[in-house]
PDB file of C-alpha atoms in Angstrom:
ATOM      1  CA  MET A   1     -69.102 -24.083  52.828  1.00 97.00           C
ATOM      2  CA  LYS A   2     -69.277 -28.024  52.946  1.00 98.00           C
ATOM      3  CA  PHE A   3     -66.742 -30.095  54.816  1.00 98.00           C
ATOM      4  CA  GLY A   4     -65.038 -33.134  53.327  1.00 98.00           C
ATOM      5  CA  LEU A   5     -62.546 -35.727  56.443  1.00 98.00           C
ATOM      6  CA  GLN A   6     -59.888 -36.786  53.980  1.00 98.00           C
ATOM      7  CA  ILE A   7     -58.054 -39.708  55.828  1.00 98.00           C
ATOM      8  CA  VAL A   8     -54.863 -39.843  55.684  1.00 96.00           C
ATOM      9  CA  GLN A   9     -52.343 -42.242  58.710  1.00 94.00           C
ATOM     10  CA  PHE A  10     -53.684 -45.253  60.130  1.00 96.00           C
ATOM     11  CA  ASN A  11     -50.685 -45.750  62.976  1.00 93.00           C
ATOM     12  CA  TRP A  12     -53.677 -44.156  65.778  1.00 92.00           C
ATOM     13  CA  PRO A  13     -52.965 -45.969  69.271  1.00 94.00           C
ATOM     14  CA  GLY A  14     -53.716 -49.691  68.649  1.00 94.00           C
ATOM     15  CA  SER A  15     -52.925 -50.497  65.613  1.00 93.00           C
ATOM     16  CA  PRO A  16     -52.869 -52.180  63.391  1.00 93.00           C
ATOM     17  CA  ALA A  17     -55.351 -54.377  65.873  1.00 95.00           C
ATOM     18  CA  ASN A  18     -58.262 -51.849  65.328  1.00 96.00           C
ATOM     19  CA  ILE A  19     -57.662 -50.216  62.101  1.00 97.00           C
ATOM     20  CA  GLY A  20     -61.303 -51.797  61.007  1.00 97.00           C
ATOM     21  CA  SER A  21     -62.908 -51.031  64.493  1.00 97.00           C
ATOM     22  CA  LYS A  22     -61.446 -46.855  64.581  1.00 98.00           C
ATOM     23  CA  LEU A  23     -61.779 -46.162  61.159  1.00 98.00           C
ATOM     24  CA  ALA A  24     -65.410 -47.012  61.271  1.00 98.00           C
ATOM     25  CA  GLU A  25     -65.980 -45.340  64.413  1.00 98.00           C
ATOM     26  CA  ILE A  26     -63.987 -42.724  62.349  1.00 98.00           C
ATOM     27  CA  GLY A  27     -66.776 -42.246  60.095  1.00 98.00           C
ATOM     28  CA  LYS A  28     -69.730 -42.348  61.644  1.00 98.00           C
ATOM     29  CA  THR A  29     -68.789 -39.458  63.887  1.00 98.00           C
ATOM     30  CA  ALA A  30     -67.859 -37.299  60.774  1.00 98.00           C
ATOM     31  CA  GLU A  31     -71.503 -38.109  58.939  1.00 98.00           C
ATOM     32  CA  SER A  32     -73.181 -37.721  62.285  1.00 98.00           C
ATOM     33  CA  ALA A  33     -70.947 -34.094  62.696  1.00 98.00           C
ATOM     34  CA  GLY A  34     -72.880 -33.495  59.072  1.00 98.00           C
ATOM     35  CA  PHE A  35     -69.348 -34.028  57.188  1.00 98.00           C
ATOM     36  CA  ASP A  36     -70.444 -33.974  53.510  1.00 98.00           C
ATOM     37  CA  SER A  37     -68.222 -36.381  52.365  1.00 98.00           C
ATOM     38  CA  ILE A  38     -65.266 -39.009  53.404  1.00 98.00           C
ATOM     39  CA  TRP A  39     -61.680 -39.291  51.644  1.00 98.00           C
ATOM     40  CA  VAL A  40     -58.806 -40.870  51.522  1.00 98.00           C
ATOM     41  CA  MET A  41     -55.208 -41.824  49.872  1.00 97.00           C
ATOM     42  CA  ASP A  42     -55.161 -43.373  47.195  1.00 97.00           C
ATOM     43  CA  HIS A  43     -52.365 -44.439  47.887  1.00 97.00           C
ATOM     44  CA  PHE A  44     -50.310 -47.862  48.652  1.00 97.00           C
ATOM     45  CA  PHE A  45     -47.010 -46.378  50.848  1.00 97.00           C
ATOM     46  CA  GLN A  46     -47.932 -43.363  53.425  1.00 96.00           C
ATOM     47  CA  MET A  47     -45.768 -40.321  51.816  1.00 94.00           C
ATOM     48  CA  ASP A  48     -42.444 -39.728  52.001  1.00 92.00           C
ATOM     49  CA  MET A  49     -42.771 -36.873  54.415  1.00 89.00           C
ATOM     50  CA  PRO A  50     -40.045 -37.368  57.272  1.00 84.00           C
ATOM     51  CA  ASP A  51     -40.534 -33.205  57.859  1.00 79.00           C
ATOM     52  CA  MET A  52     -44.452 -34.241  58.732  1.00 80.00           C
ATOM     53  CA  GLY A  53     -42.837 -36.974  60.828  1.00 82.00           C
ATOM     54  CA  LEU A  54     -44.889 -39.959  57.130  1.00 89.00           C
ATOM     55  CA  LYS A  55     -42.830 -42.855  56.556  1.00 93.00           C
ATOM     56  CA  PRO A  56     -43.228 -44.902  53.918  1.00 95.00           C
ATOM     57  CA  GLU A  57     -43.496 -47.695  55.921  1.00 95.00           C
ATOM     58  CA  GLU A  58     -46.347 -46.852  57.960  1.00 95.00           C
ATOM     59  CA  PRO A  59     -50.196 -49.000  57.741  1.00 95.00           C
ATOM     60  CA  MET A  60     -51.350 -47.900  54.071  1.00 96.00           C
ATOM     61  CA  LEU A  61     -54.916 -49.156  52.767  1.00 97.00           C
ATOM     62  CA  ASP A  62     -55.868 -49.102  49.867  1.00 97.00           C
ATOM     63  CA  GLY A  63     -58.135 -46.789  48.929  1.00 98.00           C
ATOM     64  CA  TYR A  64     -60.961 -48.909  47.655  1.00 98.00           C
ATOM     65  CA  THR A  65     -61.494 -52.033  49.875  1.00 98.00           C
ATOM     66  CA  ALA A  66     -61.309 -48.905  52.777  1.00 98.00           C
ATOM     67  CA  LEU A  67     -64.252 -46.921  50.533  1.00 98.00           C
ATOM     68  CA  SER A  68     -66.013 -50.713  50.770  1.00 98.00           C
ATOM     69  CA  TYR A  69     -65.611 -50.710  54.222  1.00 98.00           C
ATOM     70  CA  LEU A  70     -66.447 -46.646  55.288  1.00 98.00           C
ATOM     71  CA  ALA A  71     -69.493 -47.173  52.696  1.00 98.00           C
ATOM     72  CA  ALA A  72     -71.055 -49.955  54.827  1.00 98.00           C
ATOM     73  CA  VAL A  73     -70.982 -47.839  58.403  1.00 98.00           C
ATOM     74  CA  THR A  74     -72.467 -45.345  56.688  1.00 98.00           C
ATOM     75  CA  GLU A  75     -75.175 -43.805  54.985  1.00 98.00           C
ATOM     76  CA  ARG A  76     -74.993 -40.406  53.532  1.00 98.00           C
ATOM     77  CA  ALA A  77     -71.932 -38.995  53.258  1.00 98.00           C
ATOM     78  CA  ARG A  78     -70.049 -39.193  49.839  1.00 98.00           C
ATOM     79  CA  LEU A  79     -67.002 -41.122  49.638  1.00 98.00           C
ATOM     80  CA  GLY A  80     -63.293 -40.761  47.372  1.00 98.00           C
ATOM     81  CA  THR A  81     -60.080 -40.666  46.775  1.00 98.00           C
ATOM     82  CA  MET A  82     -57.359 -37.447  47.232  1.00 97.00           C
ATOM     83  CA  VAL A  83     -57.236 -38.346  44.207  1.00 97.00           C
ATOM     84  CA  THR A  84     -56.100 -41.555  42.182  1.00 98.00           C
ATOM     85  CA  GLY A  85     -53.334 -41.892  40.563  1.00 97.00           C
ATOM     86  CA  VAL A  86     -53.771 -42.354  37.234  1.00 97.00           C
ATOM     87  CA  ASN A  87     -50.909 -44.812  36.278  1.00 96.00           C
ATOM     88  CA  TYR A  88     -51.842 -47.684  39.586  1.00 96.00           C
ATOM     89  CA  ARG A  89     -54.643 -48.795  37.118  1.00 97.00           C
ATOM     90  CA  HIS A  90     -55.748 -49.834  33.585  1.00 97.00           C
ATOM     91  CA  PRO A  91     -58.493 -47.131  32.830  1.00 98.00           C
ATOM     92  CA  GLY A  92     -61.146 -50.652  32.603  1.00 98.00           C
ATOM     93  CA  HIS A  93     -60.592 -51.800  35.901  1.00 98.00           C
ATOM     94  CA  LEU A  94     -61.076 -48.229  37.528  1.00 98.00           C
ATOM     95  CA  LEU A  95     -64.468 -47.682  36.130  1.00 98.00           C
ATOM     96  CA  LYS A  96     -65.664 -50.699  37.328  1.00 98.00           C
ATOM     97  CA  ILE A  97     -64.471 -50.481  40.606  1.00 98.00           C
ATOM     98  CA  VAL A  98     -65.714 -46.684  41.132  1.00 98.00           C
ATOM     99  CA  SER A  99     -69.050 -47.495  39.166  1.00 98.00           C
ATOM    100  CA  ASN A 100     -69.132 -50.835  42.322  1.00 98.00           C
ATOM    101  CA  LEU A 101     -68.343 -48.296  45.351  1.00 98.00           C
ATOM    102  CA  ASP A 102     -71.541 -46.449  43.196  1.00 98.00           C
ATOM    103  CA  VAL A 103     -73.361 -48.945  43.485  1.00 98.00           C
ATOM    104  CA  LEU A 104     -73.083 -50.880  47.082  1.00 98.00           C
ATOM    105  CA  SER A 105     -72.973 -47.291  48.831  1.00 98.00           C
ATOM    106  CA  GLY A 106     -76.911 -46.238  47.116  1.00 98.00           C
ATOM    107  CA  GLY A 107     -75.180 -43.729  44.895  1.00 98.00           C
ATOM    108  CA  ARG A 108     -72.576 -41.781  47.532  1.00 98.00           C
ATOM    109  CA  ALA A 109     -68.766 -42.512  45.132  1.00 98.00           C
ATOM    110  CA  ASN A 110     -66.973 -39.747  43.743  1.00 98.00           C
ATOM    111  CA  LEU A 111     -64.335 -40.171  41.123  1.00 98.00           C
ATOM    112  CA  GLY A 112     -60.923 -38.145  42.630  1.00 98.00           C
ATOM    113  CA  ILE A 113     -58.493 -38.649  39.840  1.00 98.00           C
ATOM    114  CA  GLY A 114     -55.167 -36.808  38.738  1.00 98.00           C
ATOM    115  CA  ALA A 115     -51.578 -37.425  36.748  1.00 97.00           C
ATOM    116  CA  GLY A 116     -50.552 -39.010  39.905  1.00 96.00           C
ATOM    117  CA  TRP A 117     -46.671 -38.300  41.131  1.00 96.00           C
ATOM    118  CA  TYR A 118     -45.288 -41.089  44.128  1.00 97.00           C
ATOM    119  CA  GLU A 119     -41.923 -42.569  42.281  1.00 97.00           C
ATOM    120  CA  ARG A 120     -40.935 -44.614  45.475  1.00 96.00           C
ATOM    121  CA  GLU A 121     -44.429 -46.271  45.498  1.00 97.00           C
ATOM    122  CA  ALA A 122     -44.840 -46.967  42.094  1.00 97.00           C
ATOM    123  CA  LYS A 123     -41.780 -48.138  41.459  1.00 96.00           C
ATOM    124  CA  GLY A 124     -41.125 -50.325  44.652  1.00 97.00           C
ATOM    125  CA  LEU A 125     -44.662 -52.261  43.472  1.00 97.00           C
ATOM    126  CA  GLY A 126     -43.673 -52.497  39.773  1.00 97.00           C
ATOM    127  CA  PHE A 127     -46.042 -50.410  38.771  1.00 96.00           C
ATOM    128  CA  PRO A 128     -45.477 -48.363  35.524  1.00 95.00           C
ATOM    129  CA  PHE A 129     -44.382 -44.419  36.198  1.00 97.00           C
ATOM    130  CA  PRO A 130     -44.929 -42.669  32.928  1.00 98.00           C
ATOM    131  CA  PRO A 131     -42.636 -38.958  32.502  1.00 98.00           C
ATOM    132  CA  LEU A 132     -44.985 -37.077  33.468  1.00 97.00           C
ATOM    133  CA  LYS A 133     -46.310 -35.834  29.668  1.00 97.00           C
ATOM    134  CA  GLU A 134     -47.375 -39.519  29.236  1.00 98.00           C
ATOM    135  CA  ARG A 135     -49.139 -39.582  32.412  1.00 98.00           C
ATOM    136  CA  PHE A 136     -51.746 -36.243  31.981  1.00 98.00           C
ATOM    137  CA  GLU A 137     -52.116 -38.397  28.099  1.00 98.00           C
ATOM    138  CA  ARG A 138     -53.198 -41.121  29.967  1.00 98.00           C
ATOM    139  CA  LEU A 139     -55.418 -39.269  32.880  1.00 98.00           C
ATOM    140  CA  GLU A 140     -57.107 -37.383  29.626  1.00 98.00           C
ATOM    141  CA  GLU A 141     -57.532 -41.216  27.921  1.00 98.00           C
ATOM    142  CA  THR A 142     -59.011 -42.339  31.419  1.00 98.00           C
ATOM    143  CA  LEU A 143     -61.617 -39.620  31.672  1.00 98.00           C
ATOM    144  CA  HIS A 144     -63.026 -39.720  28.032  1.00 98.00           C
ATOM    145  CA  ILE A 145     -62.818 -43.560  29.165  1.00 98.00           C
ATOM    146  CA  MET A 146     -65.027 -42.779  32.081  1.00 98.00           C
ATOM    147  CA  LYS A 147     -67.089 -40.081  29.847  1.00 98.00           C
ATOM    148  CA  GLN A 148     -68.008 -42.180  27.210  1.00 98.00           C
ATOM    149  CA  VAL A 149     -68.596 -45.396  28.908  1.00 98.00           C
ATOM    150  CA  TRP A 150     -71.050 -43.732  32.525  1.00 98.00           C
ATOM    151  CA  SER A 151     -72.969 -42.385  29.287  1.00 98.00           C
ATOM    152  CA  GLY A 152     -73.952 -45.471  28.245  1.00 98.00           C
ATOM    153  CA  ASP A 153     -71.489 -45.515  25.008  1.00 98.00           C
ATOM    154  CA  PHE A 154     -69.996 -49.266  25.987  1.00 98.00           C
ATOM    155  CA  SER A 155     -68.960 -49.024  22.319  1.00 98.00           C
ATOM    156  CA  ALA A 156     -64.914 -49.477  21.672  1.00 98.00           C
ATOM    157  CA  TYR A 157     -62.889 -46.911  23.045  1.00 98.00           C
ATOM    158  CA  GLN A 158     -58.746 -46.775  20.634  1.00 98.00           C
ATOM    159  CA  GLY A 159     -56.388 -44.633  22.293  1.00 98.00           C
ATOM    160  CA  LYS A 160     -52.856 -44.206  21.879  1.00 98.00           C
ATOM    161  CA  HIS A 161     -52.102 -45.694  24.871  1.00 98.00           C
ATOM    162  CA  TYR A 162     -54.864 -47.559  25.740  1.00 98.00           C
ATOM    163  CA  GLN A 163     -57.394 -49.975  24.119  1.00 98.00           C
ATOM    164  CA  LEU A 164     -61.482 -50.715  25.029  1.00 98.00           C
ATOM    165  CA  ALA A 165     -62.769 -53.276  22.582  1.00 98.00           C
ATOM    166  CA  GLU A 166     -65.795 -53.920  24.591  1.00 97.00           C
ATOM    167  CA  PRO A 167     -65.697 -51.555  27.938  1.00 97.00           C
ATOM    168  CA  MET A 168     -69.027 -53.130  29.038  1.00 97.00           C
ATOM    169  CA  ASN A 169     -70.054 -51.768  32.199  1.00 98.00           C
ATOM    170  CA  ASN A 170     -73.464 -53.887  34.398  1.00 98.00           C
ATOM    171  CA  PRO A 171     -74.347 -52.391  36.927  1.00 98.00           C
ATOM    172  CA  GLN A 172     -74.100 -48.805  36.069  1.00 98.00           C
ATOM    173  CA  PRO A 173     -73.343 -46.593  38.517  1.00 98.00           C
ATOM    174  CA  PHE A 174     -76.587 -44.777  40.677  1.00 98.00           C
ATOM    175  CA  SER A 175     -74.800 -41.589  39.891  1.00 97.00           C
ATOM    176  CA  LYS A 176     -76.972 -39.363  37.802  1.00 96.00           C
ATOM    177  CA  PRO A 177     -75.467 -38.368  35.132  1.00 96.00           C
ATOM    178  CA  HIS A 178     -71.963 -40.105  36.904  1.00 98.00           C
ATOM    179  CA  PRO A 179     -70.458 -40.276  40.204  1.00 98.00           C
ATOM    180  CA  PRO A 180     -69.045 -36.568  40.324  1.00 98.00           C
ATOM    181  CA  ILE A 181     -64.961 -36.682  39.284  1.00 98.00           C
ATOM    182  CA  LEU A 182     -62.950 -34.688  40.779  1.00 98.00           C
ATOM    183  CA  ILE A 183     -59.571 -33.519  39.171  1.00 98.00           C
ATOM    184  CA  GLY A 184     -56.813 -32.872  41.434  1.00 98.00           C
ATOM    185  CA  GLY A 185     -53.836 -29.775  40.795  1.00 96.00           C
ATOM    186  CA  ALA A 186     -53.558 -27.046  40.007  1.00 97.00           C
ATOM    187  CA  GLY A 187     -50.406 -26.633  37.134  1.00 96.00           C
ATOM    188  CA  GLU A 188     -52.072 -23.917  35.719  1.00 97.00           C
ATOM    189  CA  LYS A 189     -51.978 -25.198  31.247  1.00 96.00           C
ATOM    190  CA  LYS A 190     -52.802 -28.687  31.762  1.00 97.00           C
ATOM    191  CA  THR A 191     -54.890 -30.102  35.021  1.00 98.00           C
ATOM    192  CA  LEU A 192     -57.647 -26.957  35.556  1.00 98.00           C
ATOM    193  CA  ARG A 193     -57.680 -26.589  31.455  1.00 98.00           C
ATOM    194  CA  LEU A 194     -58.608 -31.035  31.812  1.00 98.00           C
ATOM    195  CA  VAL A 195     -61.430 -29.941  34.928  1.00 98.00           C
ATOM    196  CA  ALA A 196     -62.373 -27.081  32.682  1.00 98.00           C
ATOM    197  CA  GLN A 197     -63.303 -29.727  29.722  1.00 98.00           C
ATOM    198  CA  TYR A 198     -64.067 -33.182  31.478  1.00 98.00           C
ATOM    199  CA  ALA A 199     -64.310 -32.053  35.776  1.00 98.00           C
ATOM    200  CA  ASP A 200     -67.859 -32.052  38.529  1.00 98.00           C
ATOM    201  CA  ALA A 201     -65.146 -30.186  40.662  1.00 98.00           C
ATOM    202  CA  CYS A 202     -61.361 -28.959  41.666  1.00 98.00           C
ATOM    203  CA  ASN A 203     -58.802 -29.488  43.794  1.00 98.00           C
ATOM    204  CA  LEU A 204     -56.329 -26.816  45.280  1.00 98.00           C
ATOM    205  CA  PHE A 205     -54.136 -27.024  48.337  1.00 97.00           C
ATOM    206  CA  ALA A 206     -55.680 -24.857  50.606  1.00 97.00           C
ATOM    207  CA  PHE A 207     -51.825 -23.760  52.246  1.00 96.00           C
ATOM    208  CA  MET A 208     -51.340 -21.425  48.827  1.00 97.00           C
ATOM    209  CA  GLY A 209     -52.876 -18.931  50.215  1.00 97.00           C
ATOM    210  CA  ASN A 210     -56.478 -17.279  49.356  1.00 98.00           C
ATOM    211  CA  ASP A 211     -55.357 -13.884  47.244  1.00 98.00           C
ATOM    212  CA  GLU A 212     -53.419 -17.416  44.843  1.00 98.00           C
ATOM    213  CA  LEU A 213     -56.721 -19.693  45.654  1.00 98.00           C
ATOM    214  CA  ALA A 214     -58.760 -17.369  44.084  1.00 98.00           C
ATOM    215  CA  ARG A 215     -56.118 -16.059  41.377  1.00 98.00           C
ATOM    216  CA  LYS A 216     -56.026 -20.565  39.857  1.00 98.00           C
ATOM    217  CA  LEU A 217     -59.398 -20.568  40.381  1.00 98.00           C
ATOM    218  CA  ASP A 218     -59.798 -17.131  37.922  1.00 98.00           C
ATOM    219  CA  VAL A 219     -57.756 -19.772  35.167  1.00 98.00           C
ATOM    220  CA  LEU A 220     -59.829 -21.808  35.822  1.00 98.00           C
ATOM    221  CA  LYS A 221     -62.678 -19.047  34.374  1.00 98.00           C
ATOM    222  CA  ARG A 222     -60.178 -18.692  31.781  1.00 98.00           C
ATOM    223  CA  HIS A 223     -60.477 -22.004  30.402  1.00 98.00           C
ATOM    224  CA  CYS A 224     -63.874 -22.732  31.075  1.00 98.00           C
ATOM    225  CA  ASP A 225     -64.796 -19.696  28.746  1.00 98.00           C
ATOM    226  CA  ASP A 226     -62.759 -20.838  25.729  1.00 98.00           C
ATOM    227  CA  VAL A 227     -63.601 -24.433  26.351  1.00 97.00           C
ATOM    228  CA  GLY A 228     -67.720 -23.045  27.038  1.00 97.00           C
ATOM    229  CA  ARG A 229     -68.142 -24.375  30.759  1.00 97.00           C
ATOM    230  CA  ASP A 230     -70.647 -23.235  33.034  1.00 98.00           C
ATOM    231  CA  TYR A 231     -68.051 -21.740  35.582  1.00 98.00           C
ATOM    232  CA  ALA A 232     -70.225 -22.036  38.105  1.00 98.00           C
ATOM    233  CA  GLU A 233     -70.660 -26.394  36.897  1.00 97.00           C
ATOM    234  CA  ILE A 234     -67.352 -26.945  38.942  1.00 98.00           C
ATOM    235  CA  GLU A 235     -67.498 -27.306  42.209  1.00 98.00           C
ATOM    236  CA  LYS A 236     -64.211 -25.378  43.718  1.00 98.00           C
ATOM    237  CA  THR A 237     -62.400 -27.520  46.815  1.00 98.00           C
ATOM    238  CA  ALA A 238     -59.799 -27.094  48.700  1.00 98.00           C
ATOM    239  CA  LEU A 239     -57.051 -29.550  50.298  1.00 98.00           C
ATOM    240  CA  GLY A 240     -55.461 -28.777  53.921  1.00 97.00           C
ATOM    241  CA  PHE A 241     -55.295 -29.914  57.203  1.00 96.00           C
ATOM    242  CA  VAL A 242     -56.845 -29.001  60.412  1.00 96.00           C
ATOM    243  CA  MET A 243     -55.255 -29.612  64.364  1.00 94.00           C
ATOM    244  CA  LEU A 244     -58.605 -28.840  66.471  1.00 93.00           C
ATOM    245  CA  GLY A 245     -57.575 -28.447  70.362  1.00 86.00           C
ATOM    246  CA  GLU A 246     -54.491 -28.268  72.745  1.00 84.00           C
ATOM    247  CA  GLY A 247     -51.668 -27.065  70.130  1.00 85.00           C
ATOM    248  CA  GLY A 248     -53.480 -26.668  67.165  1.00 91.00           C
ATOM    249  CA  SER A 249     -56.825 -24.073  66.077  1.00 94.00           C
ATOM    250  CA  SER A 250     -59.537 -22.690  68.538  1.00 96.00           C
ATOM    251  CA  PRO A 251     -63.745 -23.958  66.792  1.00 97.00           C
ATOM    252  CA  ALA A 252     -63.207 -20.039  66.245  1.00 97.00           C
ATOM    253  CA  GLU A 253     -60.335 -19.619  63.896  1.00 97.00           C
ATOM    254  CA  LEU A 254     -61.548 -22.274  62.300  1.00 97.00           C
ATOM    255  CA  ILE A 255     -64.155 -20.705  61.161  1.00 98.00           C
ATOM    256  CA  GLU A 256     -61.983 -18.095  60.055  1.00 97.00           C
ATOM    257  CA  THR A 257     -60.002 -19.920  58.127  1.00 97.00           C
ATOM    258  CA  CYS A 258     -62.845 -21.233  56.294  1.00 98.00           C
ATOM    259  CA  ARG A 259     -65.008 -17.340  55.574  1.00 98.00           C
ATOM    260  CA  GLY A 260     -61.472 -16.673  54.366  1.00 98.00           C
ATOM    261  CA  LEU A 261     -61.227 -20.108  52.093  1.00 98.00           C
ATOM    262  CA  ALA A 262     -64.785 -19.560  51.451  1.00 98.00           C
ATOM    263  CA  ASN A 263     -64.193 -15.675  50.119  1.00 98.00           C
ATOM    264  CA  ALA A 264     -61.624 -16.391  48.144  1.00 98.00           C
ATOM    265  CA  GLY A 265     -64.443 -19.210  45.726  1.00 98.00           C
ATOM    266  CA  ILE A 266     -63.271 -21.523  47.101  1.00 98.00           C
ATOM    267  CA  GLU A 267     -67.023 -23.534  48.208  1.00 98.00           C
ATOM    268  CA  THR A 268     -65.860 -27.155  50.061  1.00 98.00           C
ATOM    269  CA  PHE A 269     -62.886 -26.872  52.254  1.00 98.00           C
ATOM    270  CA  ILE A 270     -61.841 -30.954  52.790  1.00 98.00           C
ATOM    271  CA  PHE A 271     -59.414 -31.513  54.598  1.00 98.00           C
ATOM    272  CA  SER A 272     -56.985 -34.329  57.909  1.00 97.00           C
ATOM    273  CA  MET A 273     -56.722 -34.293  60.967  1.00 95.00           C
ATOM    274  CA  GLY A 274     -53.824 -34.736  63.281  1.00 88.00           C
ATOM    275  CA  ASN A 275     -56.003 -36.005  66.109  1.00 91.00           C
ATOM    276  CA  VAL A 276     -58.261 -37.764  64.301  1.00 95.00           C
ATOM    277  CA  HIS A 277     -58.535 -40.660  65.944  1.00 95.00           C
ATOM    278  CA  ASP A 278     -59.439 -39.248  69.589  1.00 95.00           C
ATOM    279  CA  ILE A 279     -63.432 -38.201  67.962  1.00 97.00           C
ATOM    280  CA  THR A 280     -64.175 -35.515  69.840  1.00 96.00           C
ATOM    281  CA  PRO A 281     -62.347 -33.168  67.403  1.00 96.00           C
ATOM    282  CA  ILE A 282     -64.378 -34.159  64.578  1.00 98.00           C
ATOM    283  CA  GLU A 283     -67.946 -33.707  66.530  1.00 98.00           C
ATOM    284  CA  THR A 284     -66.762 -30.209  67.923  1.00 97.00           C
ATOM    285  CA  ILE A 285     -66.484 -29.482  64.454  1.00 98.00           C
ATOM    286  CA  GLY A 286     -69.983 -30.985  64.190  1.00 98.00           C
ATOM    287  CA  ARG A 287     -71.490 -28.211  66.825  1.00 97.00           C
ATOM    288  CA  GLU A 288     -69.041 -25.880  67.464  1.00 97.00           C
ATOM    289  CA  VAL A 289     -67.926 -24.960  63.973  1.00 98.00           C
ATOM    290  CA  ILE A 290     -69.803 -26.423  60.657  1.00 98.00           C
ATOM    291  CA  PRO A 291     -72.765 -24.694  61.637  1.00 97.00           C
ATOM    292  CA  ALA A 292     -71.597 -21.791  61.316  1.00 97.00           C
ATOM    293  CA  VAL A 293     -69.971 -21.390  58.947  1.00 97.00           C
ATOM    294  CA  ALA A 294     -72.928 -23.543  56.825  1.00 93.00           C
ATOM    295  CA  GLU A 295     -73.879 -20.068  54.793  1.00 89.00           C
ATOM    296  CA  PHE A 296     -70.178 -19.065  53.855  1.00 92.00           C
TER     297      PHE A 296
END
């Protein structure tokens, strides 16, 4: 099993003055500890989730600016958004952003993408927020465009929602055949079908429980069978939350959590940490947990 670190908050002690230096410290430490990937949310407002202590007015960095910064202070870890809302950027622009991140990071970009959900944020900043059906249509067209252009085909694209007369993209990404595409979400009719057709990875939610995760993966496998896709080609990831230390889990308990996820079919556990700014929990995971779960 591999680990990914998702950084979801920037209001640690000393922020905003130390946002840059602390973000660099977290990224460097996670990479040194053995995390395979580092992720940030693609939000402009913090999530509106008071039950989790999250308020929209808290500090939030633009995801791709933060990833570019992390690319400059790391060397190995893959970098991506968990996940980009398709309504935030025209696909021609997103294509260029992710391609440039891949080039500047030496081939370490992932494209995490989904249909988007944060209506308050979109309306607050003037982003389009069409009905869910249309957002899924736009998501599929965006995936078409990404795959087409990253294959080297710069011919015009004519879709229902997007028309690109000349989708030129130079330089192309270093990652071959292209930056891995991860689609976030657990919808069985649309999201997991899109994973089977277009994606290199799925992202489900660890809080669903292991039995439900296994069932969702069975649904994905059926979609793969329907479209003639090799299910084994798709990386199975789950998103969760870890609190290591006082008031939270022990390393041994985290190892058992990972064992259960692996038994359900999950290959990569991506999680945020409530005390990530303390640094020590990241180092503890690197020392005591990552070696123990490597063979799961």
